[in-house]
XYZ file of C-alpha atoms in Angstrom:
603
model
C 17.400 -37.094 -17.356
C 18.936 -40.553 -18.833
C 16.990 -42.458 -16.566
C 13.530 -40.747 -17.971
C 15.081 -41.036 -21.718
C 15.149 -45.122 -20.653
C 12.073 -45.230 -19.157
C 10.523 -43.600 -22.213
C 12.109 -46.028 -24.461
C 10.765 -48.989 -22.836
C 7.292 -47.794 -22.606
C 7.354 -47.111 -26.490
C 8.468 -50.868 -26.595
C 5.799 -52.144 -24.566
C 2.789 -49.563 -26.214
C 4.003 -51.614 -29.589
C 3.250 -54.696 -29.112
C 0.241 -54.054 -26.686
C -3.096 -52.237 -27.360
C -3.453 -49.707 -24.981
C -3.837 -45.710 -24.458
C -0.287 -43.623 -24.428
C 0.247 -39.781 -23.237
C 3.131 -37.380 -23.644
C 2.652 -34.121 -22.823
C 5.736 -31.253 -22.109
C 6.021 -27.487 -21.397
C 8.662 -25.316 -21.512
C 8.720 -21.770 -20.170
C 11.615 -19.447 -20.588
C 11.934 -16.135 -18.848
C 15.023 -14.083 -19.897
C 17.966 -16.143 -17.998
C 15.216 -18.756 -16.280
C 14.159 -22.076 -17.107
C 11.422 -24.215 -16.567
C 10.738 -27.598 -18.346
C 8.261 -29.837 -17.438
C 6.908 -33.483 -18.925
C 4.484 -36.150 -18.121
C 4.962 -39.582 -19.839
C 1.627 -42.136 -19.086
C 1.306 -45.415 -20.228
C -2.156 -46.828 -19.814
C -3.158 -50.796 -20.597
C -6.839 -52.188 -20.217
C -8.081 -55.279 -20.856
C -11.348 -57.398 -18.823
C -9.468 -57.936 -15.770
C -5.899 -56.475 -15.914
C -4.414 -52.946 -15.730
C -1.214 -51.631 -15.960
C -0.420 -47.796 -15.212
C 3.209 -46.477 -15.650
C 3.499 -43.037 -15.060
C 7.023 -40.558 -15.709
C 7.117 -37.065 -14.714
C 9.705 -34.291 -14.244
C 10.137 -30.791 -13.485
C 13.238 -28.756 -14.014
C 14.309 -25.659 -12.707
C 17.300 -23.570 -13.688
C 17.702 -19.859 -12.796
C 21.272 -19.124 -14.317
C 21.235 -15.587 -12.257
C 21.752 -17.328 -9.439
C 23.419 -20.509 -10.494
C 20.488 -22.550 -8.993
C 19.141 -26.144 -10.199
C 16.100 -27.573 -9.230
C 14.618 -30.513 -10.428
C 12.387 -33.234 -9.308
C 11.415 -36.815 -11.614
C 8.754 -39.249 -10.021
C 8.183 -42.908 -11.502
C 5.461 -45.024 -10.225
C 3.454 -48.347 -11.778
C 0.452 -49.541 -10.777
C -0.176 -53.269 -11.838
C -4.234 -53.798 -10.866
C -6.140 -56.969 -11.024
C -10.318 -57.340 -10.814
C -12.520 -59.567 -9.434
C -16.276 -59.521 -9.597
C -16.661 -57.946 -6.239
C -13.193 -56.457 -5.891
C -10.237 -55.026 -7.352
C -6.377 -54.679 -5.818
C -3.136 -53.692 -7.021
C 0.606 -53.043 -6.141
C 1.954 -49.712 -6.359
C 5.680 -49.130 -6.825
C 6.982 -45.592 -7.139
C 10.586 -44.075 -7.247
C 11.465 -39.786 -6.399
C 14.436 -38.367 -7.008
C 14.790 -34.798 -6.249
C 18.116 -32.608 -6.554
C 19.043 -29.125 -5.184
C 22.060 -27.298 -6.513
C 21.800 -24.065 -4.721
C 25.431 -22.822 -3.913
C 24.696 -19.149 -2.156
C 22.889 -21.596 0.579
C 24.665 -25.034 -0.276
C 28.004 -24.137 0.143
C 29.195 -27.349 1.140
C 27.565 -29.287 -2.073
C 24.434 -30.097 -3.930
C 21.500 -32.086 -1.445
C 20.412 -35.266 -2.911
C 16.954 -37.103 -2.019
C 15.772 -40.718 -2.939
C 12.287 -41.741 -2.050
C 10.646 -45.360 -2.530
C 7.027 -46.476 -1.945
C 6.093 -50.070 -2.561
C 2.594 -50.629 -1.377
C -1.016 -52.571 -1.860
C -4.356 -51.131 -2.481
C -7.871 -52.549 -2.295
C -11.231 -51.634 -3.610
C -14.428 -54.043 -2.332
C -17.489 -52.896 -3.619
C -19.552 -54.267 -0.338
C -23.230 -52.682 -2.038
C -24.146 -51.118 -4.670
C -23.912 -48.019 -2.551
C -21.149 -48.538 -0.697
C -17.784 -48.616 -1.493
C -14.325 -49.347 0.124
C -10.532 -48.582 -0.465
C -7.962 -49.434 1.798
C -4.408 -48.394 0.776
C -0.650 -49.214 2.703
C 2.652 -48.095 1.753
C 6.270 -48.493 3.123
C 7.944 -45.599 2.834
C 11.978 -45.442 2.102
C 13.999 -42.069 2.204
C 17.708 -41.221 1.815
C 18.583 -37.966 2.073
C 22.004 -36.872 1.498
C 22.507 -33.349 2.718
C 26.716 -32.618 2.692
C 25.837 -28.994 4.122
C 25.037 -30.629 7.569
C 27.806 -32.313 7.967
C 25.867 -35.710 8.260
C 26.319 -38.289 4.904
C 22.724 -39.479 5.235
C 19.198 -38.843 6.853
C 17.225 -42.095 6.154
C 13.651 -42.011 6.961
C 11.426 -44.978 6.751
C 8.236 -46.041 7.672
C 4.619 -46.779 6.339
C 0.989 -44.511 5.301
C -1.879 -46.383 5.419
C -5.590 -44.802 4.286
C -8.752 -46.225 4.376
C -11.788 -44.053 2.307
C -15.096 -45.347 2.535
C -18.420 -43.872 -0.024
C -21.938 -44.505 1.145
C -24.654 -42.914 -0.682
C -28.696 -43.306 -0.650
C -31.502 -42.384 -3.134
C -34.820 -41.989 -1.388
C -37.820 -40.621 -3.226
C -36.192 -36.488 -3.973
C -33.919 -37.087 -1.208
C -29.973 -37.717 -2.083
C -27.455 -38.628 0.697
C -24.096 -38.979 0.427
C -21.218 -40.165 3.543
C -17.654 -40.054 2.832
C -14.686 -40.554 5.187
C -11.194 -40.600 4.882
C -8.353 -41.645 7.258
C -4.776 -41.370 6.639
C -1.841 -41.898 8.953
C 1.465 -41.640 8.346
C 4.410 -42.954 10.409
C 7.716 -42.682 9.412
C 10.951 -41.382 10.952
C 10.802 -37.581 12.297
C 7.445 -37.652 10.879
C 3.969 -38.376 12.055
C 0.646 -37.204 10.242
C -2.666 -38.511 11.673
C -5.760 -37.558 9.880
C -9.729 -38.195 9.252
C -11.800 -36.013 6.687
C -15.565 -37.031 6.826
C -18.522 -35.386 4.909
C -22.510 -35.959 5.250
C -24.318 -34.500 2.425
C -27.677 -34.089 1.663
C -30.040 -32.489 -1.223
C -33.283 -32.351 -1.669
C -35.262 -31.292 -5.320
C -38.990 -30.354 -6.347
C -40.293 -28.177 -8.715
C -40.771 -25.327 -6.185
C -37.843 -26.410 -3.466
C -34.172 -27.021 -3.732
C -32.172 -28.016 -0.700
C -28.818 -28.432 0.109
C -27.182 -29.376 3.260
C -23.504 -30.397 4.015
C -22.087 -31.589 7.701
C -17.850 -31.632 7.517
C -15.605 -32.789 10.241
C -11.874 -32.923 9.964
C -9.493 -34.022 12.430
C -5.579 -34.090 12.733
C -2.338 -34.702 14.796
C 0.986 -33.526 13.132
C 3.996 -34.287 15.235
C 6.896 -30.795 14.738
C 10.739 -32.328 14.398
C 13.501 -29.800 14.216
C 16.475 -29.793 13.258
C 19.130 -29.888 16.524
C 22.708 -29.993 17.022
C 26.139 -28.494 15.993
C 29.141 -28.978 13.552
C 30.964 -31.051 15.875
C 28.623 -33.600 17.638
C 26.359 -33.836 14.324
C 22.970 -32.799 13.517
C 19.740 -35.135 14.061
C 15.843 -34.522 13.968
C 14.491 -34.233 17.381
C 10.012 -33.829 17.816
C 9.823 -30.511 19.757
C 6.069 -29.868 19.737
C 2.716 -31.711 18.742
C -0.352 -30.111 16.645
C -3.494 -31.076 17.179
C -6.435 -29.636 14.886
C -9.588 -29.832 14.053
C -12.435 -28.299 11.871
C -16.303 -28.677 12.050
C -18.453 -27.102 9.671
C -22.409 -26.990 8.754
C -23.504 -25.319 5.750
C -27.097 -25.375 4.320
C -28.663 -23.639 1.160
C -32.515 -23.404 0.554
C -34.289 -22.197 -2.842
C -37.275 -22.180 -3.683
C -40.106 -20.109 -5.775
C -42.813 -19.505 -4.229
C -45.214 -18.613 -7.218
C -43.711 -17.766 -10.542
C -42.968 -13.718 -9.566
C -41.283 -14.535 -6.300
C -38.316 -16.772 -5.425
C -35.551 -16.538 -2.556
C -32.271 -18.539 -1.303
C -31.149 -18.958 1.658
C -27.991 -19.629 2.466
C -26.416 -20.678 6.010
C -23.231 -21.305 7.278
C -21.582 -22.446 10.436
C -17.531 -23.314 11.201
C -15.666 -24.168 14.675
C -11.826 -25.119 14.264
C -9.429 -25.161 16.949
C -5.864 -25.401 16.874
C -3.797 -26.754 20.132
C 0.058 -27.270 20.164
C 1.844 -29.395 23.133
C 4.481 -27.046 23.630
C 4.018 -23.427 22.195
C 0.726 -23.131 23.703
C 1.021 -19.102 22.931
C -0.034 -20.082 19.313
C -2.875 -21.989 20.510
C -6.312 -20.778 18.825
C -9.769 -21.118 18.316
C -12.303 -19.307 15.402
C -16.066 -19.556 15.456
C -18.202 -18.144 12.959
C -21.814 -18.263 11.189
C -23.107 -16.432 8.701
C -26.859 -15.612 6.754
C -27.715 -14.728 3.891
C -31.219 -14.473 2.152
C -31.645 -13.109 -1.497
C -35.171 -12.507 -2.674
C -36.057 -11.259 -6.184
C -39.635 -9.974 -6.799
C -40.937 -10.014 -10.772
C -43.181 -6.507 -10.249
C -44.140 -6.227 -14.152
C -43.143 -8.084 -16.690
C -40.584 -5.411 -17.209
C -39.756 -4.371 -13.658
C -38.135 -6.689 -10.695
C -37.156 -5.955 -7.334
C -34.041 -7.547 -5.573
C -33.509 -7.543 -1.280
C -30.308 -9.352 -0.072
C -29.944 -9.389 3.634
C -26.670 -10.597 5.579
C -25.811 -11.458 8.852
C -22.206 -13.055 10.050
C -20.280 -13.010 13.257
C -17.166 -14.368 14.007
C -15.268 -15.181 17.350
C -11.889 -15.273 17.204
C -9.734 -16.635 20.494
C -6.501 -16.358 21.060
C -3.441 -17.360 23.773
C -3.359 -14.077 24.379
C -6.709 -13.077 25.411
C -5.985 -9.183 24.790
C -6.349 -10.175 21.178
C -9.204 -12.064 21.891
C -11.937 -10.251 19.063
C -15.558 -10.425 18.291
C -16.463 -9.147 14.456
C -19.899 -8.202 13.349
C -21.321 -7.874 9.816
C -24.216 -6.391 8.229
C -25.270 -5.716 4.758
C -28.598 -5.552 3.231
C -28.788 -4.590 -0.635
C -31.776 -3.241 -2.318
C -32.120 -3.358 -6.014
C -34.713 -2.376 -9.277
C -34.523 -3.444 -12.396
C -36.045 -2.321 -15.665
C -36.357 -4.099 -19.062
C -38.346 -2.317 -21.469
C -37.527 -3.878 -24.047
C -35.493 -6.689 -25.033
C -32.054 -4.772 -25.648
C -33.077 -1.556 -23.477
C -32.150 -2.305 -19.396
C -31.398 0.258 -16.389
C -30.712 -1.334 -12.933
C -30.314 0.767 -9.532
C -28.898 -0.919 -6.583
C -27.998 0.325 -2.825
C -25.906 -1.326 -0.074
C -25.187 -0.676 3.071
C -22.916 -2.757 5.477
C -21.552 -2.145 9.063
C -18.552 -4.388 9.927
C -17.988 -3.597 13.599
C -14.604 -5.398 15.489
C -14.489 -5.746 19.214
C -11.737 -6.519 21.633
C -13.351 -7.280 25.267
C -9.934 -7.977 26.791
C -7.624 -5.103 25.275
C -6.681 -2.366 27.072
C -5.277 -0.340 24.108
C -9.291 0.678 22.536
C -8.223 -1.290 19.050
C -12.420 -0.988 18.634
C -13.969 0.256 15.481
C -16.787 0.327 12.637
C -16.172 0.215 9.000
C -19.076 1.348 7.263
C -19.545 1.209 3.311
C -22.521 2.811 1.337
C -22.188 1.918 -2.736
C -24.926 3.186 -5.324
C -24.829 1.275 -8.248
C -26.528 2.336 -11.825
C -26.185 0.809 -14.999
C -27.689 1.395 -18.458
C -28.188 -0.347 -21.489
C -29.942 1.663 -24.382
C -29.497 0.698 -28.345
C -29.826 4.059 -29.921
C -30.196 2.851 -33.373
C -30.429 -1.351 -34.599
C -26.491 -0.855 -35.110
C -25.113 1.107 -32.110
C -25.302 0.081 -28.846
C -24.663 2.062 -25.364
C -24.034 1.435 -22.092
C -23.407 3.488 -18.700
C -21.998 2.229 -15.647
C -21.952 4.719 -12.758
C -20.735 3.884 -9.126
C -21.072 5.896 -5.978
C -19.092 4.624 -2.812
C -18.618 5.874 0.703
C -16.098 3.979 3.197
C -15.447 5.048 6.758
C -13.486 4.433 9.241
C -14.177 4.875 12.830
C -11.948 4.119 15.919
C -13.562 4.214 19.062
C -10.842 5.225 21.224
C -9.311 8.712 21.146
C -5.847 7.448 20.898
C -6.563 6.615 17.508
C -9.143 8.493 16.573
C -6.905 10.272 14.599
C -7.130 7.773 11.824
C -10.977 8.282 11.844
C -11.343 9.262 8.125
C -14.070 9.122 5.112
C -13.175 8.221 1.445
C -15.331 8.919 -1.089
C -15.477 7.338 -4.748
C -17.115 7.995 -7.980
C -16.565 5.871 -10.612
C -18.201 6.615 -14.547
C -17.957 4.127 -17.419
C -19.527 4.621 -20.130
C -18.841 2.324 -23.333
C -20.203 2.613 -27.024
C -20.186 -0.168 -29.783
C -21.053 0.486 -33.049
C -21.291 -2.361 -36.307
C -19.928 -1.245 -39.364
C -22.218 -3.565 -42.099
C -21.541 -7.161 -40.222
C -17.830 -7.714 -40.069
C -16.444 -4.217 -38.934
C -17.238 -3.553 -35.175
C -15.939 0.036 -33.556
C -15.680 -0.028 -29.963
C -15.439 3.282 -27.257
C -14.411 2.541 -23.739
C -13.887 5.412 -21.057
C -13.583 5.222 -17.718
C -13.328 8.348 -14.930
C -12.533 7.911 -11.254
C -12.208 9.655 -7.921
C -11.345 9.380 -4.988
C -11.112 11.824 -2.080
C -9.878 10.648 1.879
C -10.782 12.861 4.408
C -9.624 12.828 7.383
C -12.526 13.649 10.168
C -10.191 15.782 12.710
C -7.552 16.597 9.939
C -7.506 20.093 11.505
C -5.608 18.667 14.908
C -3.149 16.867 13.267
C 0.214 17.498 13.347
C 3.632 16.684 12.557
C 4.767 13.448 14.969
C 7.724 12.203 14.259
C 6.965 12.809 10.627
C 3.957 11.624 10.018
C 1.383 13.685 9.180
C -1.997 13.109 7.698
C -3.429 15.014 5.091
C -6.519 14.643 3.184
C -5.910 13.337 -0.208
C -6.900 12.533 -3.428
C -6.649 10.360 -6.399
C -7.842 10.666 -10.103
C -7.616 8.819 -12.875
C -9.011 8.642 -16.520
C -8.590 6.505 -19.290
C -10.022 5.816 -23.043
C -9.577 2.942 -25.352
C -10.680 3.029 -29.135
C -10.985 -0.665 -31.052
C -11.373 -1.015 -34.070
C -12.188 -5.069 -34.562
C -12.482 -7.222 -37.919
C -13.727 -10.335 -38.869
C -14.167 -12.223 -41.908
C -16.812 -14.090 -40.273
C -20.304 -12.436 -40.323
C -20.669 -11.177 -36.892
C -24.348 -10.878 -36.922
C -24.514 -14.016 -39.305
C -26.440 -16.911 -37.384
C -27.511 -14.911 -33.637
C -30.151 -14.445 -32.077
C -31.705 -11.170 -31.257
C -28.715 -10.105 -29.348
C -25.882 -9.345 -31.799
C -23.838 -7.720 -29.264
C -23.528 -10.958 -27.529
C -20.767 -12.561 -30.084
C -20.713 -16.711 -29.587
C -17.107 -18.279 -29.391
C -18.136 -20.565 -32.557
C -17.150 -17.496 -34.603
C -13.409 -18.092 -33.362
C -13.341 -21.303 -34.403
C -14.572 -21.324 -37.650
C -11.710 -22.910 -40.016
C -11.587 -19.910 -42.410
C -11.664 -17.111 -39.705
C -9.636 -14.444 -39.963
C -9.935 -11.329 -37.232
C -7.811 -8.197 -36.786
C -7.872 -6.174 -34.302
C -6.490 -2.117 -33.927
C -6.377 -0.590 -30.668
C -5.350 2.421 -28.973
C -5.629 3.224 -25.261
C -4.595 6.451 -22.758
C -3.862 6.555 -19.464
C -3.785 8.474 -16.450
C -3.623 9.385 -13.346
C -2.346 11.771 -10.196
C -2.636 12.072 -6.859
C -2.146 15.201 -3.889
C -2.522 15.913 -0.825
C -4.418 18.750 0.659
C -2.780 21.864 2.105
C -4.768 24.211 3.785
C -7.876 24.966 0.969
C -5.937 23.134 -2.124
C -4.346 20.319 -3.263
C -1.066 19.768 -4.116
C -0.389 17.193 -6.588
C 2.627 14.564 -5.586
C 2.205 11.899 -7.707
C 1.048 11.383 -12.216
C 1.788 8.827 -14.187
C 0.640 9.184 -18.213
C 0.858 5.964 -20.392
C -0.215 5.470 -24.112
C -0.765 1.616 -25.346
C -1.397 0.921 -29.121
C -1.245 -2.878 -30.766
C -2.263 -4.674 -33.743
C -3.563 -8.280 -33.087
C -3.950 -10.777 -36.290
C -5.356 -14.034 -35.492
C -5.279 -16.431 -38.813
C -7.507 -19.786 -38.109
C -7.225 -22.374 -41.110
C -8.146 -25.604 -40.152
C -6.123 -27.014 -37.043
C -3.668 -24.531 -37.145
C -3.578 -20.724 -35.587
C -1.592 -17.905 -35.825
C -1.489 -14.671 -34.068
C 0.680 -11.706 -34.019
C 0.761 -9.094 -31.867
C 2.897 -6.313 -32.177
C 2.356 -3.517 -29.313
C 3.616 -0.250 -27.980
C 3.882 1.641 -24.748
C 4.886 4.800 -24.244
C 4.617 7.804 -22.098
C 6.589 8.032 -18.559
C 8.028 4.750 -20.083
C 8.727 2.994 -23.435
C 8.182 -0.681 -24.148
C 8.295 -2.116 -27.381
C 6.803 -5.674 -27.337
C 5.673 -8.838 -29.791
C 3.720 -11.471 -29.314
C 3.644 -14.440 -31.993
C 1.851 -17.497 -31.126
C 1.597 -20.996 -33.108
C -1.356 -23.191 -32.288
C -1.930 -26.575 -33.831
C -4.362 -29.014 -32.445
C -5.736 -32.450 -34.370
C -8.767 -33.767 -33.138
C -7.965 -33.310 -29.537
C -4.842 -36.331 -29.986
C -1.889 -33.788 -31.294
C -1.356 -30.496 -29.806
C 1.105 -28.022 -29.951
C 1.936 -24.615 -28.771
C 4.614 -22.216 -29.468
C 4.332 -18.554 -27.881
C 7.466 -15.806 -28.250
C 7.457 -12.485 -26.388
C 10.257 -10.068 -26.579
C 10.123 -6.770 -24.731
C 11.923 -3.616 -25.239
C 12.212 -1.307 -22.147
C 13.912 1.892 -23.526
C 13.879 3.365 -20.205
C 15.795 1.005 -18.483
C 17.928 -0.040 -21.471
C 16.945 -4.075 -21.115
C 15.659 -6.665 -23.086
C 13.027 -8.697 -21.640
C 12.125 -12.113 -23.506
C 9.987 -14.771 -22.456
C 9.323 -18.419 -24.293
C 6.628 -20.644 -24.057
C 6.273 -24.319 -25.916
C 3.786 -27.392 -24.792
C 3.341 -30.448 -26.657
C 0.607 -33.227 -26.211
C 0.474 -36.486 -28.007
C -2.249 -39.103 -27.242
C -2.361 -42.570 -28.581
């Protein structure tokens, strides 16, 4: 912590007598005996050919339950110098990280120091294409008393070379990017290259996208070997090898001005191959289609057809769990606008996702099939009140193939209702109505030969639940002053007028229950109840905020809560941010508090 007081202090020194950009930013976050700070210091000078970064960060963590510090500062400059055709630097950096952990660390707190000294290189060879080239050495002392060994030094170098190659040709746009990035240092070795070949195409009719990925990489495994009395050491025990290629490709276009479809494919092959361990060796295949096609009927009726296809291969050591999956879904949709506020949409789905396994011998086969119905409805009864429906019908089943567990073969069935009502009192009082009913009922398909095995048995079931919410929401700012047709669709620039002033009173209930069914009934097992009330202020004057929000639960438990929060932001330069919520839980006879803070300075 001294050390980043110091460093701050010189940077101050230097940002005064030089003309350059300065950032501070810090958060603090407090949650009943836990602590988290966190700053960012970044010093940032410009002129024609010179540039000088120096960067300060921290993060803190202190959970006093446990008697556990955690914290972690980084300090890196970047001196850069530019030519007409080139630009290069020296980085210098400096970690520190310390653990204080004593249920695990009972032998004293671990200690790490990390150093990176390194050269980059930019070369602008075209205007099109572009080089970096980046090597560091690498420096690590680790001093870990809990295993018995003073010091684990680790040193070594990372090198990366990224490359940018792009190409404008009539509509045509094509981009090529690689990266490569190996890094070799003691009881570590990461070897990598990420490459991407994009292309897009536009008209007025046709839009299309296609992207080519390949990624590659070799990760050497070091563990940890050895005892108290001959010493511990790092010793490689396996190799990774992986490696991911992946085509995707989108097409849009509209064909006339009623009719218009995308669509969108995509393939993947990775593979994953150790040395030793060859049991968790893998390998995943997959594609996938997908076409979506609206049709303008009327000029107040559309129809919508989504159709998708995807199969995946999945291989494994252990060819028993070798599986093949299989999915279908098409969607069919309407959609009516009368008139400009008045809308009802219908849509069906169906999808089959079927699983195979070719080599098991257990029948772990099956089919899950969903069927949704989807309806909603927007209708404005009068110019001032405003109604809309949401109703959902869902079936989901389940189907093993094999009789040995065919006894899980079961149906659930869903409804869900929503209806919601807004109504504007003059233009700054706005009532809203929000209830919600839903159901759900599991069946089992041969629930009548079930029966007690080792205590389990499996009952149908079911699960309700209701709720209602009443808001009552004020503004001092005209809510229809300003809109559009729409004045149910309220813009954020009402928020941030500098006079605003908005109030909000809510009340909510909850609840819900479950059973199970016995013979012809159901017998309930399970409720919970819950009633919710708050009043929310929010006080905008300027660059300042306020908002308080006290709020109370209660019901099969009782929480008292507040929430005050300070906002002040100048012309995106000064920010602050101060948030304090204490909670009440009667029930359990605790207080609950959390604190939040985050400043931001720019210069």
């Amino acid at each position: 912590m001294k050390k980043s007081i110091l460093a701050f202090i010189i940077i101050l020194m230097i940002s005064s007598s030089l003309l350059a950009k300065l950032e501070f930013k810090s958060t603090y976050h407090e949650y009943n005996k836990n602590h988290q700070f966190d700053y960012l210091l970044d010093y940032n000078y410009i002129n024609d050919k010179l540039e000088l970064d120096l960067e300060n960060s921290l993060r803190k963590l202190n959970n006093k339950v446990f008697d556990q510090v955690n914290s972690q500062s980084n300090y890196t400059a970047i001196l850069s110098y530019k030519f007409p055709k080139f630009y290069n630097g020296l980085i210098v950096s400096y970690q520190n990280v310390y653990d204080h952990y004593p249920e695990y660390h009972r032998e004293g707190d671990v200690k790490q120091n990390s150093y990176t000294t390194g050269y980059y290189l930019n070369y602008s060879v075209t205007d099109s294409l572009s080089l970096r080239g980046e090597t560091k050495i690498l420096y690590d002392i680790l001093d870990d008393p809990n295993i018995r060994k003073d010091e684990f030094n680790r040193k070594g170098y990372k090198s990366s070379l990224v490359g940018n190659w792009g190409l404008s040709l009539h509509e045509n746009d094509i981009h090529l990017n690689f990266n490569y990035a190996n890094e070799n240092k003691t009881n570590n070795y990461i070897n990598q290259l990420k490459s991407y070949l994009n292309h897009s195409y536009q008209s007025d009719y046709l839009n299309v996208m296609n992207n080519i990925s390949f990624n590659t990489s070799k990760n050497d495994i070091y563990t940890l070997v050895g005892d108290t009395l001959v010493g511990y050491d790092y010793s490689q025990t396996n190799s990774q090898l992986k490696d991911d290629f992946n085509i995707r490709s989108i097409i849009e276009t509209s064909i006339t001005d009623r009719f218009g479809f995308v669509l969108n494919s995509n393939f993947n092959k990775s593979n994953s191959r150790y040395d030793s361990s060859t049991n968790k060796n893998s390998k995943n295949l997959s594609y996938d289609f997908f076409l979506e096609s609206e049709y303008l009927a009327t000029n107040w009726m559309s129809l919508l057809v989504n159709l998708d296809y995807g199969q995946i291969e999945k291989d494994f050591f252990q060819t028993s769990n070798n599986r093949n999956i299989e999915n279908i879904k098409t969607v069919f949709g309407v959609n009516f606008n009368n008139i400009y506020l008045d809308s009802l949409s219908v849509r069906q789905s169906l999808e089959k996702v079927t699983t195979n396994y070719p080599n098991s011998t257990y029948g772990l086969d099956n089919d899950l099939i969903t069927e949704i119905t989807q309806v909603s409805m927007r209708k404005m009864l009068i110019d001032r009140v405003n109604l809309k429906n949401y109703f959902t019908y869902s079936k989901w089943e389940e189907v093993n193939i094999s009789s040995n567990l065919s006894a899980n073969n079961n149906i659930r069935t869903s409804y869900f209702f929503n209806p919601q009502l807004e109504i504007l009192f003059g233009d700054k009082l706005l009532l809203t109505q929000d209830y919600t009913i839903k159901i759900d009922y599991d069946d089992y398909v041969y629930d009548s030969y079930n029966y007690d095995y080792d205590n389990i048995n499996l009952y149908d079931r079911y699960y309700r639940q209701v709720s209602a919410e009443y808001k009552l929401e004020y503004n001092n700012s005209p809510i229809i002053a300003g809109m559009d047709n729409n004045i149910w669709e309220i813009p954020d620039r009402l928020s941030k007028r500098s006079d605003n002033l908005g109030v909000t009173l809510s009340y909510k209930y909850f609840a819900n229950e479950a059973g199970d069914k016995r013979s012809s009934v159901y017998i309930i097992n399970g409720q919970n109840k819950r009633n919710e009330m708050y009043l929310e202020v929010k006080k905008k004057y300027e660059d300042f905020s306020l908002t308080v929000k006290p709020q109370l639960e209660w019901g099969d438990s009782e929480i008292y809560e507040l929430v005050s929060l300070i906002n002040y932001e100048y012309a995106r330069n000064i920010n602050f941010l101060l948030r304090i919520k204490p909670k009440i839980d009667v029930d359990k006879d605790e207080v609950i508090y959390t604190v939040d803070s985050e400043i931001s300075l720019r210069f």
